[in-house]
Short mmCIF file of C-alpha atoms and ligand atoms in Angstrom, two decimals:
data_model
loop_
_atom_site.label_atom_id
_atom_site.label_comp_id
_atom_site.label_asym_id
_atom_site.label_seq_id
_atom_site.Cartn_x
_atom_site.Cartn_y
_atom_site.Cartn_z
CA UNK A 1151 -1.06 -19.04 -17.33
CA UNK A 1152 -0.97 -16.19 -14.80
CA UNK A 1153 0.43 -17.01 -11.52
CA UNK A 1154 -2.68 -16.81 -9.20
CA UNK A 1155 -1.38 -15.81 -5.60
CA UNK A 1156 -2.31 -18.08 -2.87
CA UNK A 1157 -4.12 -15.91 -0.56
CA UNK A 1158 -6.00 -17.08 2.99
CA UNK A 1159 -9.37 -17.24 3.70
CA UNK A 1160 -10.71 -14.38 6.60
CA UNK A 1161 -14.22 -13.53 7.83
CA UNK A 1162 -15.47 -10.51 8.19
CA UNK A 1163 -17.78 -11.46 11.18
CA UNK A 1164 -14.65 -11.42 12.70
CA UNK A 1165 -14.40 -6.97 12.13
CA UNK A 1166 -17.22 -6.92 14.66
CA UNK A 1167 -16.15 -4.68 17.48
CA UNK A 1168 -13.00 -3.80 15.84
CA UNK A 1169 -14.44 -1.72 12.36
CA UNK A 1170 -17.25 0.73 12.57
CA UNK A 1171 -20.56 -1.04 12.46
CA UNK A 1172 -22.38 1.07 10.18
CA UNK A 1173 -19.65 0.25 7.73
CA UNK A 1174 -20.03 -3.67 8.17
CA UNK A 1175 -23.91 -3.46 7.92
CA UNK A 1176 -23.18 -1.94 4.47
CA UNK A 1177 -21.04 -4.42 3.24
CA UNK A 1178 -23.80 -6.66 3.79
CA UNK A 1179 -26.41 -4.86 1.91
CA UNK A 1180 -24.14 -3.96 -1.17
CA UNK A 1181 -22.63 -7.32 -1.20
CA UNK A 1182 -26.75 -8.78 -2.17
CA UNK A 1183 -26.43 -7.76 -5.70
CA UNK A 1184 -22.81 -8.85 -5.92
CA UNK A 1185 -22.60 -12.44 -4.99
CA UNK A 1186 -21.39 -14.87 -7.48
CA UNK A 1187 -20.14 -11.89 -9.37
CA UNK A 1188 -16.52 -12.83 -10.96
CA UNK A 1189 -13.18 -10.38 -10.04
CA UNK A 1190 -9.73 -10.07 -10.05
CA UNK A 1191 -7.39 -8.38 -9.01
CA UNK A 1192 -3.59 -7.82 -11.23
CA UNK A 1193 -0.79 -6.73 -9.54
CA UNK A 1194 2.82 -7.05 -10.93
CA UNK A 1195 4.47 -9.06 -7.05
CA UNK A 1196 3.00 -10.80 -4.42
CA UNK A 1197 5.29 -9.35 -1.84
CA UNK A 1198 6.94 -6.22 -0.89
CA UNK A 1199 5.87 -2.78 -0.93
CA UNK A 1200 1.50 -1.02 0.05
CA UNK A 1201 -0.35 -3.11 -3.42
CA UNK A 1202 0.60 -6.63 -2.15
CA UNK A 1203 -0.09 -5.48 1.87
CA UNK A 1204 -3.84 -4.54 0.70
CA UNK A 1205 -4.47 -7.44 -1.58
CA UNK A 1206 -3.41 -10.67 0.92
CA UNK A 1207 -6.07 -8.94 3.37
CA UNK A 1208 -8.96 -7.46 0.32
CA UNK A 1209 -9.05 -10.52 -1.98
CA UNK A 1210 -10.04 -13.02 1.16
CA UNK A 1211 -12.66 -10.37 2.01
CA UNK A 1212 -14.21 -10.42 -1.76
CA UNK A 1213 -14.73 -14.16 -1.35
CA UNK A 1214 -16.47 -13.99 2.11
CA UNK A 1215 -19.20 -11.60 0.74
CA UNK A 1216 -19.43 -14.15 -2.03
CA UNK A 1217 -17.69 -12.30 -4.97
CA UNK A 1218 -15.13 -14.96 -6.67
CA UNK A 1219 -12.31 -13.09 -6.46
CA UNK A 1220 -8.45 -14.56 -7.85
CA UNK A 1221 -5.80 -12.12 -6.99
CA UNK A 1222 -3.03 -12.45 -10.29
CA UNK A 1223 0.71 -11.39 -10.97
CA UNK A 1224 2.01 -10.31 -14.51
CA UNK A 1225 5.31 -11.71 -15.64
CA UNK A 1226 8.51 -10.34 -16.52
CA UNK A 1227 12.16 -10.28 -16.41
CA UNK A 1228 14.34 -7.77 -14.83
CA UNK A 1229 14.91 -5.63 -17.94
CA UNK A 1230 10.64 -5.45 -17.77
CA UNK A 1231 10.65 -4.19 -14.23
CA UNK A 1232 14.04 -1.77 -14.57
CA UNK A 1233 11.44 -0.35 -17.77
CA UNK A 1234 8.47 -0.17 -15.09
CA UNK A 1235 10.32 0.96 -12.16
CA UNK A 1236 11.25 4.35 -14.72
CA UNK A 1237 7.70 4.67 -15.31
CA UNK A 1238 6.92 4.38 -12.12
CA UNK A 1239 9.57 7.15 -10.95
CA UNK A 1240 8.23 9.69 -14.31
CA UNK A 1241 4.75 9.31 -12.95
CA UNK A 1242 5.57 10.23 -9.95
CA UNK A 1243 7.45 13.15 -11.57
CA UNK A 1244 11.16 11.96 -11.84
CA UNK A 1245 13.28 13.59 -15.19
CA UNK A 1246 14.20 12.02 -18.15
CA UNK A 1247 12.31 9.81 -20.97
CA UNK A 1248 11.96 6.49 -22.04
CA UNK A 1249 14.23 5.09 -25.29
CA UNK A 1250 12.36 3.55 -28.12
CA UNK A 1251 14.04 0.35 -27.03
CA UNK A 1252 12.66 0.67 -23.01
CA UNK A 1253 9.21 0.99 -24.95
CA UNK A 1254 9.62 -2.01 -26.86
CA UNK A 1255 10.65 -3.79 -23.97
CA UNK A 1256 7.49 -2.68 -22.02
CA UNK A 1257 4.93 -3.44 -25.07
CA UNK A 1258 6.47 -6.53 -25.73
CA UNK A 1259 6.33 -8.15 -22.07
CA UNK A 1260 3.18 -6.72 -21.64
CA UNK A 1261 1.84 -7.88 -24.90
CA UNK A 1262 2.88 -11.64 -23.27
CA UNK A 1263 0.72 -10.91 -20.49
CA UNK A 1264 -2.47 -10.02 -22.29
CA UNK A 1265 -2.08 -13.14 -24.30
CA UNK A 1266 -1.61 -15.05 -21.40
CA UNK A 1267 -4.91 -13.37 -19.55
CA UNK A 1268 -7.13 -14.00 -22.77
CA UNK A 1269 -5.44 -18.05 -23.04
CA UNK A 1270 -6.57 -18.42 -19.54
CA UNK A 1271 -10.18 -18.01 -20.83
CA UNK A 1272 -11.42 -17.60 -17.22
CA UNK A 1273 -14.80 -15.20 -17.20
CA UNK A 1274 -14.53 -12.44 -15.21
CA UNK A 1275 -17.21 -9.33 -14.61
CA UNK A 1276 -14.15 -7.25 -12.75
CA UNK A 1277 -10.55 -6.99 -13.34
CA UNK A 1278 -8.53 -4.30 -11.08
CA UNK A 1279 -5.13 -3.54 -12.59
CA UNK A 1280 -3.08 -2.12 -10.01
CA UNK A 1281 -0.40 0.54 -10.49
CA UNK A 1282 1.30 1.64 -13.95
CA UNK A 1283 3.29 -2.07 -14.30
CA UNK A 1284 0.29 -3.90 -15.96
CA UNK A 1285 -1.94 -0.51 -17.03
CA UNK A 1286 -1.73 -1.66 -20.63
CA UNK A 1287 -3.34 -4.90 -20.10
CA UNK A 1288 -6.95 -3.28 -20.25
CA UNK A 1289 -6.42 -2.50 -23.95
CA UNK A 1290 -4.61 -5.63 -24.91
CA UNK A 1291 -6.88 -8.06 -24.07
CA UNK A 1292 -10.21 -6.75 -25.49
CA UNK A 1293 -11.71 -10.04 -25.89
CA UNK A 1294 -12.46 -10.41 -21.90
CA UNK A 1295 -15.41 -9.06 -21.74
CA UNK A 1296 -15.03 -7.56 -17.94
CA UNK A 1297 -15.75 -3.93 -16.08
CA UNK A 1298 -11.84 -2.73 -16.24
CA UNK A 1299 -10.89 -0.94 -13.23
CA UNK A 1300 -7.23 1.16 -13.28
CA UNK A 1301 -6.28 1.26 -9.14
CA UNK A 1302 -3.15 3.68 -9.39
CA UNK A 1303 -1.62 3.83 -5.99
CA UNK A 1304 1.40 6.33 -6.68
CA UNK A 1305 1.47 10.37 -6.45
CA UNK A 1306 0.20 11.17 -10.20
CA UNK A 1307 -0.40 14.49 -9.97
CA UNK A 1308 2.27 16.15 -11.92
CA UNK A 1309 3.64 13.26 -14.27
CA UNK A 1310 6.83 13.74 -16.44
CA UNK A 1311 5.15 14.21 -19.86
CA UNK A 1312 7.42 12.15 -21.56
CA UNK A 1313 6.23 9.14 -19.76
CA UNK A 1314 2.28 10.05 -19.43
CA UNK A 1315 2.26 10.77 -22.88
CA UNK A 1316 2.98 6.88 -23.79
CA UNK A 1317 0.88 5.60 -21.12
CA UNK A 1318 -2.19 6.89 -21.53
CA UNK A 1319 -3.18 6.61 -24.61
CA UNK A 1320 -3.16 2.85 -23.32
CA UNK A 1321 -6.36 3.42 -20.43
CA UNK A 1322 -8.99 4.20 -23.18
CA UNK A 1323 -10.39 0.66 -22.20
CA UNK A 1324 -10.95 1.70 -18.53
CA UNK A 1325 -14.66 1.32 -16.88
CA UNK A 1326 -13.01 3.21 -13.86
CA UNK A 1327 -10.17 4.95 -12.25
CA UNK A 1328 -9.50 4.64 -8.37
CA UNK A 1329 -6.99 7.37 -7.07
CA UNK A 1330 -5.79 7.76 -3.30
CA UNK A 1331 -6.77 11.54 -3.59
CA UNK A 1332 -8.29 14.34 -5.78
CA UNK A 1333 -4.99 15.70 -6.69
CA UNK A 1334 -3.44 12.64 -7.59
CA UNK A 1335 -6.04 12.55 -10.69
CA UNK A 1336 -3.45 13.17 -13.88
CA UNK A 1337 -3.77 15.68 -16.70
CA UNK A 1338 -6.13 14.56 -19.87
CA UNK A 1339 -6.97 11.22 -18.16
CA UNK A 1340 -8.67 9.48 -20.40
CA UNK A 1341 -10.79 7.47 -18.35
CA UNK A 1342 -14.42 9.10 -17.40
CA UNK A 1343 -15.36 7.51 -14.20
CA UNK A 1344 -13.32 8.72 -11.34
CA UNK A 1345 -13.06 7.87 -8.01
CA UNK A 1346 -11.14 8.93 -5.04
CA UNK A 1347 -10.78 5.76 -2.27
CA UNK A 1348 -7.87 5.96 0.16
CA UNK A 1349 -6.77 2.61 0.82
CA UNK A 1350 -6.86 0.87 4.21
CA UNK A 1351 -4.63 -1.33 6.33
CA UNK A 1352 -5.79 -5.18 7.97
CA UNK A 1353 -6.11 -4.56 11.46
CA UNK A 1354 -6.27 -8.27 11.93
CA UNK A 1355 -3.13 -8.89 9.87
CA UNK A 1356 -0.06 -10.40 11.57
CA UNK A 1357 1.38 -6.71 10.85
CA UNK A 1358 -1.64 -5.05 12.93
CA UNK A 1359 -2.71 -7.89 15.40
CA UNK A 1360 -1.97 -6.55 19.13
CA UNK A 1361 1.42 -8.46 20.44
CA UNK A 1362 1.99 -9.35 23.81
CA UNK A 1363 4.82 -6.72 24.81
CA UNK A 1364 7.00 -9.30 26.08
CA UNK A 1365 6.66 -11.01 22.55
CA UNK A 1366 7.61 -7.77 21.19
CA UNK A 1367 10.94 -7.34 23.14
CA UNK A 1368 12.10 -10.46 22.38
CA UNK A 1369 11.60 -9.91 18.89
CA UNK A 1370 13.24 -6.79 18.77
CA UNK A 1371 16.27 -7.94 20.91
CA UNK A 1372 16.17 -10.89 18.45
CA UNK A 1373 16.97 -8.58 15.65
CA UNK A 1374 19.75 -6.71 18.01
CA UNK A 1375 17.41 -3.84 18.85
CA UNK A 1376 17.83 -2.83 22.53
CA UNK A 1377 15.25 -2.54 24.21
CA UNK A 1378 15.91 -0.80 27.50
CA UNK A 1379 17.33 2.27 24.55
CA UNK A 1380 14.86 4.65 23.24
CA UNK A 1381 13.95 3.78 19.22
CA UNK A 1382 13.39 5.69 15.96
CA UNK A 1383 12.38 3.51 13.44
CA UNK A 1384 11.35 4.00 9.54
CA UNK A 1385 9.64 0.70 7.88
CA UNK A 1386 9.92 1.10 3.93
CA UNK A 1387 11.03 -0.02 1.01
CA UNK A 1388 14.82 0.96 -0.13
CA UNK A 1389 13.48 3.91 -2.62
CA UNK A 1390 14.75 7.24 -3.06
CA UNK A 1391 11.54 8.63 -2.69
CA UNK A 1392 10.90 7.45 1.24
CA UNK A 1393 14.21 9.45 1.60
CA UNK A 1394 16.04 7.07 4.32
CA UNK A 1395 19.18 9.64 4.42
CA UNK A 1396 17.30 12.44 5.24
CA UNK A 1397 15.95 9.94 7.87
CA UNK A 1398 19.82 9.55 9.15
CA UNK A 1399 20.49 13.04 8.61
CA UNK A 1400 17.45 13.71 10.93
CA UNK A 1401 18.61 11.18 13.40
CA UNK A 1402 21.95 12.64 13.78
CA UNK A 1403 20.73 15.35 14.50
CA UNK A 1404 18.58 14.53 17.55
CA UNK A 1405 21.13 12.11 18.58
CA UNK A 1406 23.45 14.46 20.37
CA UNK A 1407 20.29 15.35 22.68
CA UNK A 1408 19.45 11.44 23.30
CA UNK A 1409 23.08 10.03 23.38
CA UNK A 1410 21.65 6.11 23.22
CA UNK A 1411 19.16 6.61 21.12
CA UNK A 1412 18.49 3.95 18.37
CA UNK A 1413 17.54 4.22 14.86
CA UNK A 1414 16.07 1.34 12.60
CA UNK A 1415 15.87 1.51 9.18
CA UNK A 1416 13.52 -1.57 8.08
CA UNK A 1417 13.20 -2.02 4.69
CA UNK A 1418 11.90 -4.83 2.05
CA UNK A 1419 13.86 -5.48 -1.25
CA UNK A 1420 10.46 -6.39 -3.79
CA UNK A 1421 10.61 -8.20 -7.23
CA UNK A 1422 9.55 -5.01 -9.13
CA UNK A 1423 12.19 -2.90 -7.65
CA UNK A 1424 15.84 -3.27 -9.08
CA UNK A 1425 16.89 0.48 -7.66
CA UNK A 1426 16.09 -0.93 -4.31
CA UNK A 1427 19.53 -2.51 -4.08
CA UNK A 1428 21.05 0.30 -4.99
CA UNK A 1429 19.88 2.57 -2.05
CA UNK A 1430 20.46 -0.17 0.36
CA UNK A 1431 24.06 -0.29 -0.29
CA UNK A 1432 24.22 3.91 -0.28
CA UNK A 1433 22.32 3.83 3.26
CA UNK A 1434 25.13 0.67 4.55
CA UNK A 1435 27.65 3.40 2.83
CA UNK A 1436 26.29 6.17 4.89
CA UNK A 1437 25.69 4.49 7.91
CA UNK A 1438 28.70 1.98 8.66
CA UNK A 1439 30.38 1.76 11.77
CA UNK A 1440 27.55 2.86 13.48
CA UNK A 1441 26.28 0.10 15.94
CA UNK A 1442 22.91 2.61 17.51
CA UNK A 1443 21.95 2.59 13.48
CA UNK A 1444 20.09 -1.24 12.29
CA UNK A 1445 19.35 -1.38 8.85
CA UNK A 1446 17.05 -4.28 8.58
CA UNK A 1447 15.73 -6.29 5.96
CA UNK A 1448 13.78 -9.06 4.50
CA UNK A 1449 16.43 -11.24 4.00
CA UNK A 1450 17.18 -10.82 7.22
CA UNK A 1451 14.42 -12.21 8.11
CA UNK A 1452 12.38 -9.20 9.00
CA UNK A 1453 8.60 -9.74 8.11
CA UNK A 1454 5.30 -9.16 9.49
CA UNK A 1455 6.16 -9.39 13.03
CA UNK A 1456 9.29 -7.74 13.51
CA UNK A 1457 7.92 -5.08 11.42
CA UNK A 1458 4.70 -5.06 13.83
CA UNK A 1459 7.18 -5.33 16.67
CA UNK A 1460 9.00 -1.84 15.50
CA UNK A 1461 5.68 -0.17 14.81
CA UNK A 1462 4.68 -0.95 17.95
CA UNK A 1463 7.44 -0.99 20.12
CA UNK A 1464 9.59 2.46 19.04
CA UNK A 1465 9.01 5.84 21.01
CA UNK A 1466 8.76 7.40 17.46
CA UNK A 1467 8.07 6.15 14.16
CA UNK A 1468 9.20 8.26 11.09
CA UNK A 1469 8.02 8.56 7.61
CA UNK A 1470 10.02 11.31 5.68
CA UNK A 1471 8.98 10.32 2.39
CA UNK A 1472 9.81 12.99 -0.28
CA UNK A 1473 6.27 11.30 -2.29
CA UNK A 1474 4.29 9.23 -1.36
CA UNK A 1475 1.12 7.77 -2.21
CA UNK A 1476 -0.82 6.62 0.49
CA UNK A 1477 1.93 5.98 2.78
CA UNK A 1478 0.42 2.39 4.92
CA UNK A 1479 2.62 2.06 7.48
CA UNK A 1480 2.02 5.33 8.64
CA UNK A 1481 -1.26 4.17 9.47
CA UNK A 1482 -0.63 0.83 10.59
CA UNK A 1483 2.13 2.59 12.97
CA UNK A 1484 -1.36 4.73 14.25
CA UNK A 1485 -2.77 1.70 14.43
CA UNK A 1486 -0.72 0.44 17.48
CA UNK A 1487 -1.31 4.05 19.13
CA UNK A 1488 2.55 4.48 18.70
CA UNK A 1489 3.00 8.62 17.66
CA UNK A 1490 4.51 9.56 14.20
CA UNK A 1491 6.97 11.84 12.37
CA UNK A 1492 6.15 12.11 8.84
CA UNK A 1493 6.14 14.32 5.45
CA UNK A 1494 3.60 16.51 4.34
CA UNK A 1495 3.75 14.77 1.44
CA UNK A 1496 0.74 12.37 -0.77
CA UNK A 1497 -2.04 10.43 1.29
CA UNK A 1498 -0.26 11.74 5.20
CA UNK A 1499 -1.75 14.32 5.70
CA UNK A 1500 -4.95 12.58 5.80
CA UNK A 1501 -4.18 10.48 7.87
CA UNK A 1502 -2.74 12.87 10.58
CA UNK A 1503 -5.34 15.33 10.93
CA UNK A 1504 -4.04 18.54 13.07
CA UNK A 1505 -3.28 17.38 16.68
CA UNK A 1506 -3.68 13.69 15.52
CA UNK A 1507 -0.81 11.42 15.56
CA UNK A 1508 2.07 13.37 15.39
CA UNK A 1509 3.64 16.13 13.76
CA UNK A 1510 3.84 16.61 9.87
CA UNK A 1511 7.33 18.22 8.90
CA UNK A 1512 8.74 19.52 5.27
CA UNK A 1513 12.77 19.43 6.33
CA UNK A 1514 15.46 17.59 7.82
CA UNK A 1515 15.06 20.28 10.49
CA UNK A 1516 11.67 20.14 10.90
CA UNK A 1517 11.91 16.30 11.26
CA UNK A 1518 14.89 16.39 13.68
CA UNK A 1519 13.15 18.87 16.38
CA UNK A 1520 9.73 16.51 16.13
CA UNK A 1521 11.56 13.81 16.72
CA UNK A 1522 12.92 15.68 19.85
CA UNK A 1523 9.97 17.25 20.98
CA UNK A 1524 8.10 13.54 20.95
CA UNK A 1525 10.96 12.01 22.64
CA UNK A 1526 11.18 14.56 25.62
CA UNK A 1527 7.19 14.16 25.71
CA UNK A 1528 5.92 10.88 26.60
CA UNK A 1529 2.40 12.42 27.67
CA UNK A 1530 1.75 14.05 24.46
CA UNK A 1531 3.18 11.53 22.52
CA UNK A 1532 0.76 8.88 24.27
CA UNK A 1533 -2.11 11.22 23.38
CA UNK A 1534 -1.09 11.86 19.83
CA UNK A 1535 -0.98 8.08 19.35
CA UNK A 1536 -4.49 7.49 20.84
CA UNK A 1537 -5.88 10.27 18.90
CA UNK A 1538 -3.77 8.60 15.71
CA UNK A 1539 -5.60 4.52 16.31
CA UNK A 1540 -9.22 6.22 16.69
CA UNK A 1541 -8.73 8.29 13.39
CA UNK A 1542 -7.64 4.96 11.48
CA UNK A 1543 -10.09 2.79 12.99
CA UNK A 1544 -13.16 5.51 11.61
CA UNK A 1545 -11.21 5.96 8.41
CA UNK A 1546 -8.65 3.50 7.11
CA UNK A 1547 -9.48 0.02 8.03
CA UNK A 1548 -9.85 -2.86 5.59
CA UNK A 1549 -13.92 -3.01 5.47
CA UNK A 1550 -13.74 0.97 4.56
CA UNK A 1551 -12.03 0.41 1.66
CA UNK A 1552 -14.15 -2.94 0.95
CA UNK A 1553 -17.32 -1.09 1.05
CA UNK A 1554 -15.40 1.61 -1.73
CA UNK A 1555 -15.21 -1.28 -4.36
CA UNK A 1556 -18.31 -2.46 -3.73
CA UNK A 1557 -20.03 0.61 -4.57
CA UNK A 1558 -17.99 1.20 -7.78
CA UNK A 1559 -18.83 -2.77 -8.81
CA UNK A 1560 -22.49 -2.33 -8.32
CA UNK A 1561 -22.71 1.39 -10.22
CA UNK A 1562 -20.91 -0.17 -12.90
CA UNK A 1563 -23.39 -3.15 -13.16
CA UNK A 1564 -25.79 -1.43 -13.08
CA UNK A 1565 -24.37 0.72 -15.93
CA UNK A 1566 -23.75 -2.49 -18.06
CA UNK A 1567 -25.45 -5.68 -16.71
CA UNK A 1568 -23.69 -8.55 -15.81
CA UNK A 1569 -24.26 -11.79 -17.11
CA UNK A 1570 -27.26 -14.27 -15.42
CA UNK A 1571 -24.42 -16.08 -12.85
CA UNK A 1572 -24.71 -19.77 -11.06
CA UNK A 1573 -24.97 -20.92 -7.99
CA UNK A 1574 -23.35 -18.60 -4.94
CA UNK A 1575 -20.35 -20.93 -3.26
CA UNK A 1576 -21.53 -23.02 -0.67
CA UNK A 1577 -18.78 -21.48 1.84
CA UNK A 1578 -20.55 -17.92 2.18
CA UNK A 1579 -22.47 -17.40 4.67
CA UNK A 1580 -24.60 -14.00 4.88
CA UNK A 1581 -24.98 -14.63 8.43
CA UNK A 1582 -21.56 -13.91 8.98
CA UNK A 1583 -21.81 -10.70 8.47
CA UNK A 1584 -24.36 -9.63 11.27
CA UNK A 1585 -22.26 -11.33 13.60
CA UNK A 1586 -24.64 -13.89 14.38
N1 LIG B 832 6.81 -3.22 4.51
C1 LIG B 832 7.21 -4.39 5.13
N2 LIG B 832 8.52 -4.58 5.37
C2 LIG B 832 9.44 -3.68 5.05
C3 LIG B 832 9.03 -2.48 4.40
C4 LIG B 832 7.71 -2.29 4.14
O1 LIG B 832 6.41 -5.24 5.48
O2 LIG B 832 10.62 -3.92 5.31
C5 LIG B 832 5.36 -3.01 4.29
C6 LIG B 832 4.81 -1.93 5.19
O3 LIG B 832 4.53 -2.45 6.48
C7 LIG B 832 3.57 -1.52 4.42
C8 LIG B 832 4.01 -1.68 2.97
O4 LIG B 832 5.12 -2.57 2.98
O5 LIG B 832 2.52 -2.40 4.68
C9 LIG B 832 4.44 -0.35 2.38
O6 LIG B 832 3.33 0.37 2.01
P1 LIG B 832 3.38 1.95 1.84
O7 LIG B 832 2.04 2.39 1.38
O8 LIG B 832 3.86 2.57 3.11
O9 LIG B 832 4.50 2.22 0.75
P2 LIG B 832 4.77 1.62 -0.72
O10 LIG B 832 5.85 0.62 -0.53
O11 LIG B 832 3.51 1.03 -1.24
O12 LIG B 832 5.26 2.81 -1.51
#
């Protein structure tokens, strides 16, 4: 069996006031056609890292509008995810090619995984795969007889050959292909149906929920920030690609202007991401005897809170990714009105619209005098921030993206008709939706 990830259960009545209406009030109508509809969702970890952030909130959301959705993890052992972790990195771009052996060990794990989907024998009428870890799973398990949709989060717009050339001849089964943007759409994809969806953060997540400030000191002092000391923080995983030692290079930079100035470096170690350690220790390397630099982690005990805490809470928030795909917390930082630093790089831009937000920067440089300019500019910054929580609330919260899928689930039934379904669970309640 498939692990099946315990997720919560979340109304959307309760996105009244807080998501656009119009956006709600479609939800309800697309939702008609939907209900007792089948779906999951297959991700490769339940923690750590944008895919498991958008599932905890999305899957609860499915079953509200009546759409049985499981959210499911693939198995595998470490030499599995040091395999996926390469593709993931020659997607993106990254040199090099896989062995015969690192394709063996891929096929084989994921050959256990679409045996263990099809032994489950559970009917579904959707199955999202997210990201390259599971992408083979559509064409190993032909005997489910679902609408296959391929959600590929990452930057695939210029993918190392050598590794695109063994995936894809593997997404022939695809229905459907959801990228974060236009460009991210690879070369010769063989999958037909394409659509572009940015993803969304859960504005009534324990990440996003407003804290009390005096919540939010404590919780920072808890984790030895100091408060009464301005803050630059970065929240992301340890990965080469969200560059944290450009981030201290950056810092060090500004720091001779702002003698007490902080930096935090908070950062998750996930399942499916072996190189993380690696980069952690560099960044300790790089950054020891330093007591104004914090690198914080999970096992630390830094989750949603402290993480909302340092979104909220720092004078500037930083994202100097080198790729990135969507890039979440910059928008959950927007979210709490707090003004950001970050790359031009992958979903950003979007997301920071010319005089909205922050500043985007390509350098260390460029990065270093933001950071500056923000800090010596409390007016504008406040402004930026605003501007930044009014773009995400029209744009990137969690019933946005909602209303995406449903659109793609009811073209595609309508394309090939699902099967006459039973009774709609007792626990949905249309109502809900109108805020009645
Ligand atoms: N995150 C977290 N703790 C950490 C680092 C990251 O909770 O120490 C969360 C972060 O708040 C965001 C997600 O992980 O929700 C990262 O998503 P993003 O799209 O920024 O990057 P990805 O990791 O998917 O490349």
């Amino acid at each position: 069996m498939l692990d099946v990830v315990d997720v919560g259960k979340r109304s959307l009545a309760t996105y009244r006031g807080i998501a656009p209406d119009e956006i709600l009030d479609e939800l309800h109508r697309l939702s008609e056609d939907l209900r007792g509809a089948r779906c999951m969702h297959l991700s490769a970890t339940p923690y750590g890292g944008g895919v498991s952030e958008i599932l905890r909130s999305l899957v609860p959301l499915y079953n509200d509008l009546g759409i049985v959705t499981d959210w499911k993890l693939i198995h595998g052992d470490d030499s599995f995810f040091q395999v996926t972790k390469r593709i993931h990195n020659g997607l993106q771009g990254a040199p090099g090619e896989l062995s015969e052996s690192e394709k063996a060990t891929y096929l084989a794990n994921a050959q256990l995984n679409a045996h263990q989907l099809v032994s489950d024998s559970e009917h579904y009428d959707f199955v999202f795969v997210h990201d390259p870890q599971p992408a083979v799973l559509a064409t190993l398990s032909p005997r489910l007889d679902a609408r296959w949709i391929w959600r590929c989060h990452i930057d695939t717009s210029h993918p190392n050959p050598a590794f695109w050339d063994f995936l894809s001849p593997y997404l022939h089964a695809y229905d459907a292909a959801i990228f974060t943007l236009q460009e991210f759409i690879p070369p010769r994809l063989p999958i037909s149906d394409v659509r572009i969806y940015p993803p969304a953060i859960d504005p009534l997540s324990p990440k996003n929920h407003p804290l009390h400030v005096s919540l939010a000191r404590d919780v920072l002092e808890w984790i030895g920030i100091r408060t009464h000391r301005p803050l630059i923080t970065q929240v992301s995983r340890f990965d080469r690609w969200k560059d944290p030692l450009g981030v201290v290079r950056a810092y060090q930079r500004v720091r001779p202007h702002v003698p007490d100035l902080q930096l935090a470096l908070a950062g998750s170690l996930a399942l499916d991401d072996p190189e993380g350690w690696e980069v952690y220790e560099e960044l300790r390397a790089a950054t020891a005897g330093d007591s104004l630099i914090h690198i914080l982690t999970n096992l630390v005990g830094v989750g949603n809170i402290e993480v909302n805490a340092l979104q909220a809470f720092s004078d500037v928030v930083v994202q100097k990714s080198l790729r990135e795909g969507f890039g979440l917390v910059v928008a959950e930082t927007l979210w709490k009105s707090t003004p950001v630093v970050a790359s031009r790089v992958g979903g950003i831009p979007i997301q920071m619209p010319e005089g909205t937000g922050g500043f985007l920067v390509d350098t260390v440089e460029e990065c270093a005098e933001a950071m500056l300019h923000l800090l010596r500019r409390p007016d504008e910054a406040r402004l930026l921030g605003a501007r930044g929580h009014e773009h995400v609330r029209q744009h990137f919260l969690m019933p946005r993206m909602l209303r995406d899928h449903l659109r793609l689930l009811k073209h595609l039934a309508a394309v090939r008709p699902l099967p006459p379904r039973g009774i709609v669970p007792v626990s949905f309640n249309p109502a809900s939706l109108q805020g009645v």
